[in-house]
Amino acid sequence: HLKLRARLGAAIEAMSGNLPRVKVFFRWVCEGVLPQEDVRVVGASEALGAWHTELAVPLIRDEVEESCWTSKGVFLALSKLTQYKYVICDRTSGEVVRWEAREVNREVWPTGGRLVVEDDEGRFRDIPVAPSFVRKHASNAEIVDKLGDMDESAISPEALPYPRLASFEEKLRKEEEAQVLSASDNIFAIFRTLPVRLIRSAAGEWSVEEDKDEITFKVVSMMHRSIPAGANVKFVGHPGVFTTDPDEQRKITQALAPHRCLPVFIDEQVVNGTLEFCHTFLWPVMHNMKVFDDEASKREDTELAQKFEEAHWKNYQVFNRAYAESVEANIIHGSLVWVHDFYLLLVPRALQLRRPDTCIGFFLHSAFPMSEVLRCIPTREEILQSMLSCKVVTFQIFEYARHFLSCCQLLMNATYHFQGAGVLHVEHESNSVVLRADHFVLPFADFVGRVGEKRVTDQAKTIRQQFGKKLIFASIDGDEPFSGMILKLRAFQKFLQDCPQHVQRVGLLQHVLGRRVKTDNDSELMREARRMADEINKDFGQDTVVIREGDVTVDERLALLQAADVLLDTSINDGLNLHPFLFVIAHNNDSRGSMIVSEFSGCSSVLTGSIKVNPWNTQAVMDAMHSVVTMDEEERARRFKQDHSYVATQKLSEFVRTNLAEMKQAMVSAGPVKGLGAGSRLHFMERGFRHLSSDAVCYDYKRAKTRAIFLDNEGTLAPDRRNVIQPYGTGKDLTNQGQPPDPKVLECLQTLAQDRSNVVMVISGRDRSTMDKWFGEVKDLGLCAEHGFYWVPPGKMATAETSQKRWQCMKEGDVDEDSDWKTIAKTLMEKYVKRVQGSVLESKGSAVAWNYRKVGAQMLANEIAQELTRFLDPTNGPDSLMYGYPVVVISGKGYVEVKRSDVDKGVVVSRMLQEMRQQFGPIEFVLCIGDDRSDEDMFEKVNEFSKKEGRGSRCIALDEDGDSINAMECQPSPTSVKSWSSSGPSLRITKKASVTLEEFNPADKTKSSQYYTVTVGRKPSQAGFFLKDVGEVSDVLQRLALQATVANLSRFSSMPTLAQYDDESD
């Protein structure tokens, strides 16, 4: 034990010393550098010369921006603070000419895999790092051009100087071509309201107007005009009028058709109920407010006082179904459907159930709540299920995507993984959803043209005259708690109290927009805001704070922001506040203005020139106010230019094109998907790999005379309800609970196991007692516990030796030679159990596992599990704790397991197939079903055995509905089947749901082996097929059991051969 303890301590010490590294590039602005001088970066790290300037890293001057200097990549320790500084040295002697004009050293905290240190404060962000260190060579395209008239098809990528580059460029080219929108693409953009408004004349005729002077409507209208050229796009939404007259609806539809708009006609009561539900319940929830408790429901003075109303929820469902039905009536195969905002959260699910061939994308314009909030609402599953029915889901910022991912893991048991180019996929119910973060942008060119118009500039002058020569702080907020209006007034009041020198120099203009839900009474928020404004004006002078109320047009917003010197945003939760972008646009002509932006607003992550504050920290907000008041004009201009350069380059048309291209890529991409298989090896599967046809399985099962069926337990035969319990503070063994298979499944197993042509085995990671408890009553069924460490042979393969003892073990004798590595693994895992609340340690005969299925923070637990896996994995070399031991480390769903390398499900399957081959001859049918990473071992061995036997796996083409068809025949002929009644046999003709290739080739009587490897859930796997869930597995087993019953009846009777019933007769 002393040796083990010493080895464990040494390994931990070794790991703490081997920190991973980050490749860091330094970029600096320096003017006036002479030709005989060099710019260098030197620092505390050895990679930066350890403060020796002669060993410092040189910087290279950019060829275009001569004041921009960039270093080559330098490897620094991950998450280790490193000090550094820039220095100018003589190029010949290396002596220091001067240090940068900075009293203290700079600091960098490297994170990620690659980091660019922008000491140019983002001015040259578009310049690629290390331009002079890029290898100079002719591109492959230039080389091909120089080959003249040579046939390009004769030039292989390997013949070019850089074959890997050629392959990569070809791959990118194909992906870009797949994303290009064309006239053949049919796109439906679904909004709550159409981007046009209807006007009815006195004669009763309807006309359409494309521009409404309200910013939200204006933005949607501009999206309408930002459709990529050549794409066939239709906008779907409510027309803004209510009518039940079919003739009026027809006229409205005809009037909207030239504008590519499809109206959705809904009852006015349903619309009002939906808006009530969205504004008083769903919208606050999206912004992390729990408005459904008893205390909130008792409050009647705010718009957020409502509790969950079942009637409003039903209206919301009807509202969303109406949109889905409207799209379904006009959609064609392969269309792209782009749904917008939380008003239409249920549309994706309703449409996907109606048209599963449709590619649906969803863009959420608001925030998305944390799991602690969403889990409390009664409609959480419906909302998440609908969003998971999409192919692409896009959020404003990645933080909201992270919240969504956490909710899916916790509430829907979904998993996620990254694929090529960092694409994040969420897997749920055989559907793969791409998660993206891409904030909405304002069309700069459209808005900037209105800034100089006379009506805007005149209104701006009027506002400035009201405040005189004061520096104006301005803000536009809604009448809602998330605006942080009270925090803003409180900070402004304290600022005036603590800085009396600024009292006569500043003023605050606060515009409050109309409430989402109209009421006769003022909100408590507005009453408090007016009270505070009156108090400030009383103490510091009239019009120090001016509060305006009501809705405003785009021009009025631009005028207000143009008059302001500083935009003051103190929102406490905002998806993406567009007013900071408008502020930059409003000052496009004078290039001045400062912004103080809340760090809780989505725009703070992209507007790097603004001053970011925590609105709850009054002192921080006061400091920001003081900073902008005393800021010199050069600094103010530099910050504005930084934000202006970002806002001016954003194009709404590019935003629309990018999102639609992502949807098309998700739909049309047929390339392979990388995934992790057994042993964490990379392998590929085809996107949309085949759904298992139960008809084809039954057909091949019936034809075969020797069959092997291997089944996983939890997640395959029964839902995965595993729960590990250990009484706190006790040393008792773990109670590993779970859900046994359904009795009907056990009946099917009994029927299949007793068929003399079958060998059926259930292979699980459970212990022997649990397997006996759940499957002990099923005769002739083979069982494997602890992934094959213990097994019960199937009845047909039992011998005299195995009959004496029910459970066999792969080890001989009672000596536990595994105690060494088990003690090490347990010692380490016990430390993780102490530090990760909810995790437990499991000890089995052949394995030791750290189980974290019930840990609340699954994303964090997954990271910890990856660390533990790296620490234990013997393939990582001598630093690994398990190095030199005959073990493997498996990271599965909710556990990290160390087990013997000669024990896994694949070993069991391989041994059984070999023994069956020796005893019974060629195996003509194999069905192997599992759901977890440990089951990949089974799939691998079945695939290997299939290749050795010279047999191929069954390949079945699918039609649009997922049913199997034959690629060579379009019209299958009916199949004659016999049915039996009490009065005797009667012949009837039945058309089977699917048919196999052999049925269309009656002359080919060769019986070839058919091997089916099936994973439960659509995910990267070595399996050739998938079934959606446990229910589909049960259906397949029931149909096979029916075939076995029919075969047994046929064997002991002289009646005509029975055929299976079709699905309807069952």
Tab-separated table of N, CA and C in Angstrom, residues 615-677:
chain	number	residue	atom	x	y	z
A	615	PRO	N	-24.721	46.864	-13.977
A	615	PRO	CA	-25.694	47.868	-13.515
A	615	PRO	C	-26.037	47.760	-12.040
A	616	TRP	N	-25.790	46.601	-11.435
A	616	TRP	CA	-26.055	46.446	-10.012
A	616	TRP	C	-24.977	47.121	-9.165
A	617	ASN	N	-23.849	47.388	-9.761
A	617	ASN	CA	-22.741	48.034	-9.062
A	617	ASN	C	-22.823	49.542	-9.305
A	618	THR	N	-23.446	50.223	-8.372
A	618	THR	CA	-23.669	51.665	-8.539
A	618	THR	C	-22.363	52.423	-8.689
A	619	GLN	N	-21.352	52.043	-7.933
A	619	GLN	CA	-20.070	52.735	-7.998
A	619	GLN	C	-19.434	52.575	-9.370
A	620	ALA	N	-19.567	51.366	-9.961
A	620	ALA	CA	-18.991	51.126	-11.283
A	620	ALA	C	-19.685	51.981	-12.343
A	621	VAL	N	-20.996	52.139	-12.234
A	621	VAL	CA	-21.732	52.968	-13.186
A	621	VAL	C	-21.333	54.437	-13.016
A	622	MET	N	-21.169	54.872	-11.760
A	622	MET	CA	-20.723	56.251	-11.498
A	622	MET	C	-19.334	56.491	-12.080
A	623	ASP	N	-18.437	55.532	-11.895
A	623	ASP	CA	-17.082	55.670	-12.441
A	623	ASP	C	-17.113	55.782	-13.966
A	624	ALA	N	-17.998	55.011	-14.605
A	624	ALA	CA	-18.118	55.071	-16.064
A	624	ALA	C	-18.635	56.434	-16.502
A	625	MET	N	-19.616	56.986	-15.748
A	625	MET	CA	-20.126	58.319	-16.074
A	625	MET	C	-19.019	59.362	-15.956
A	626	HIS	N	-18.264	59.273	-14.868
A	626	HIS	CA	-17.173	60.232	-14.672
A	626	HIS	C	-16.137	60.093	-15.785
A	627	SER	N	-15.894	58.857	-16.217
A	627	SER	CA	-14.907	58.610	-17.262
A	627	SER	C	-15.307	59.263	-18.576
A	628	VAL	N	-16.579	59.143	-18.967
A	628	VAL	CA	-16.991	59.717	-20.258
A	628	VAL	C	-17.078	61.236	-20.190
A	629	VAL	N	-17.367	61.784	-18.998
A	629	VAL	CA	-17.437	63.244	-18.876
A	629	VAL	C	-16.049	63.857	-19.000
A	630	THR	N	-15.058	63.207	-18.431
A	630	THR	CA	-13.697	63.742	-18.424
A	630	THR	C	-12.822	63.190	-19.539
A	631	MET	N	-13.359	62.354	-20.391
A	631	MET	CA	-12.575	61.701	-21.443
A	631	MET	C	-12.101	62.721	-22.474
A	632	ASP	N	-10.839	62.605	-22.902
A	632	ASP	CA	-10.334	63.511	-23.928
A	632	ASP	C	-10.924	63.110	-25.280
A	633	GLU	N	-10.930	64.059	-26.190
A	633	GLU	CA	-11.591	63.850	-27.475
A	633	GLU	C	-10.908	62.776	-28.310
A	634	GLU	N	-9.597	62.652	-28.162
A	634	GLU	CA	-8.890	61.626	-28.926
A	634	GLU	C	-9.327	60.228	-28.501
A	635	GLU	N	-9.432	60.007	-27.199
A	635	GLU	CA	-9.892	58.717	-26.700
A	635	GLU	C	-11.342	58.454	-27.097
A	636	ARG	N	-12.163	59.500	-27.024
A	636	ARG	CA	-13.576	59.357	-27.388
A	636	ARG	C	-13.709	58.983	-28.866
A	637	ALA	N	-12.932	59.626	-29.707
A	637	ALA	CA	-12.989	59.344	-31.145
A	637	ALA	C	-12.478	57.941	-31.453
A	638	ARG	N	-11.422	57.551	-30.746
A	638	ARG	CA	-10.877	56.207	-30.972
A	638	ARG	C	-11.894	55.129	-30.617
A	639	ARG	N	-12.554	55.272	-29.487
A	639	ARG	CA	-13.560	54.288	-29.087
A	639	ARG	C	-14.742	54.266	-30.055
A	640	PHE	N	-15.169	55.449	-30.481
A	640	PHE	CA	-16.288	55.484	-31.420
A	640	PHE	C	-15.911	54.830	-32.744
A	641	LYS	N	-14.709	55.114	-33.208
A	641	LYS	CA	-14.262	54.534	-34.475
A	641	LYS	C	-14.224	52.999	-34.384
A	642	GLN	N	-13.851	52.509	-33.229
A	642	GLN	CA	-13.774	51.071	-33.028
A	642	GLN	C	-15.147	50.418	-33.182
A	643	ASP	N	-16.161	51.029	-32.591
A	643	ASP	CA	-17.517	50.479	-32.711
A	643	ASP	C	-18.120	50.758	-34.082
A	644	HIS	N	-17.810	51.922	-34.626
A	644	HIS	CA	-18.347	52.268	-35.949
A	644	HIS	C	-17.822	51.313	-37.016
A	645	SER	N	-16.558	50.919	-36.892
A	645	SER	CA	-15.986	50.001	-37.885
A	645	SER	C	-16.701	48.654	-37.865
A	646	TYR	N	-17.231	48.282	-36.700
A	646	TYR	CA	-17.974	47.016	-36.619
A	646	TYR	C	-19.390	47.181	-37.162
A	647	VAL	N	-20.088	48.198	-36.687
A	647	VAL	CA	-21.493	48.385	-37.091
A	647	VAL	C	-21.598	48.639	-38.589
A	648	ALA	N	-20.664	49.406	-39.139
A	648	ALA	CA	-20.740	49.770	-40.555
A	648	ALA	C	-20.509	48.586	-41.478
A	649	THR	N	-19.851	47.555	-40.992
A	649	THR	CA	-19.559	46.399	-41.852
A	649	THR	C	-20.641	45.320	-41.776
A	650	GLN	N	-21.616	45.477	-40.887
A	650	GLN	CA	-22.662	44.474	-40.748
A	650	GLN	C	-23.748	44.679	-41.801
A	651	LYS	N	-24.089	43.605	-42.464
A	651	LYS	CA	-25.098	43.663	-43.518
A	651	LYS	C	-26.222	42.686	-43.200
A	652	LEU	N	-27.439	43.192	-43.233
A	652	LEU	CA	-28.584	42.330	-42.960
A	652	LEU	C	-28.721	41.257	-44.031
A	653	SER	N	-28.393	41.591	-45.268
A	653	SER	CA	-28.486	40.611	-46.345
A	653	SER	C	-27.523	39.450	-46.100
A	654	GLU	N	-26.334	39.764	-45.572
A	654	GLU	CA	-25.361	38.718	-45.270
A	654	GLU	C	-25.829	37.861	-44.094
A	655	PHE	N	-26.464	38.498	-43.114
A	655	PHE	CA	-27.027	37.757	-41.979
A	655	PHE	C	-28.084	36.765	-42.459
A	656	VAL	N	-28.964	37.216	-43.333
A	656	VAL	CA	-30.015	36.339	-43.866
A	656	VAL	C	-29.404	35.218	-44.690
A	657	ARG	N	-28.457	35.562	-45.559
A	657	ARG	CA	-27.844	34.552	-46.423
A	657	ARG	C	-27.117	33.490	-45.602
A	658	THR	N	-26.386	33.914	-44.577
A	658	THR	CA	-25.627	32.978	-43.762
A	658	THR	C	-26.537	31.990	-43.047
A	659	ASN	N	-27.611	32.491	-42.474
A	659	ASN	CA	-28.517	31.605	-41.743
A	659	ASN	C	-29.227	30.626	-42.668
A	660	LEU	N	-29.646	31.101	-43.823
A	660	LEU	CA	-30.298	30.199	-44.768
A	660	LEU	C	-29.301	29.179	-45.323
A	661	ALA	N	-28.060	29.609	-45.538
A	661	ALA	CA	-27.040	28.690	-46.025
A	661	ALA	C	-26.747	27.597	-45.006
A	662	GLU	N	-26.759	27.937	-43.725
A	662	GLU	CA	-26.552	26.934	-42.682
A	662	GLU	C	-27.682	25.914	-42.690
A	663	MET	N	-28.889	26.377	-42.921
A	663	MET	CA	-30.020	25.456	-42.988
A	663	MET	C	-29.902	24.538	-44.197
A	664	LYS	N	-29.514	25.116	-45.330
A	664	LYS	CA	-29.373	24.286	-46.527
A	664	LYS	C	-28.263	23.275	-46.364
A	665	GLN	N	-27.168	23.691	-45.718
A	665	GLN	CA	-26.062	22.764	-45.481
A	665	GLN	C	-26.521	21.605	-44.603
A	666	ALA	N	-27.329	21.906	-43.590
A	666	ALA	CA	-27.825	20.856	-42.702
A	666	ALA	C	-28.752	19.903	-43.438
A	667	MET	N	-29.427	20.384	-44.480
A	667	MET	CA	-30.368	19.543	-45.206
A	667	MET	C	-29.707	18.727	-46.301
A	668	VAL	N	-28.828	19.369	-47.085
A	668	VAL	CA	-28.324	18.698	-48.288
A	668	VAL	C	-27.005	17.986	-48.083
A	669	SER	N	-26.309	18.305	-46.986
A	669	SER	CA	-24.985	17.706	-46.815
A	669	SER	C	-25.098	16.204	-46.687
A	670	ALA	N	-24.393	15.519	-47.535
A	670	ALA	CA	-24.398	14.055	-47.507
A	670	ALA	C	-23.043	13.500	-47.131
A	671	GLY	N	-22.144	14.373	-46.710
A	671	GLY	CA	-20.808	13.934	-46.340
A	671	GLY	C	-20.809	13.170	-45.042
A	672	PRO	N	-19.683	12.515	-44.731
A	672	PRO	CA	-19.623	11.726	-43.514
A	672	PRO	C	-19.574	12.592	-42.275
A	673	VAL	N	-20.039	12.042	-41.180
A	673	VAL	CA	-20.022	12.702	-39.895
A	673	VAL	C	-19.031	11.994	-38.999
A	674	LYS	N	-18.078	12.736	-38.469
A	674	LYS	CA	-17.116	12.106	-37.572
A	674	LYS	C	-17.764	11.833	-36.238
A	675	GLY	N	-17.397	10.691	-35.649
A	675	GLY	CA	-17.896	10.364	-34.327
A	675	GLY	C	-16.909	9.512	-33.593
A	676	LEU	N	-17.150	9.302	-32.305
A	676	LEU	CA	-16.277	8.486	-31.492
A	676	LEU	C	-16.883	7.110	-31.315
A	677	GLY	N	-16.143	6.108	-31.643
A	677	GLY	CA	-16.603	4.745	-31.468
A	677	GLY	C	-15.907	4.098	-30.295
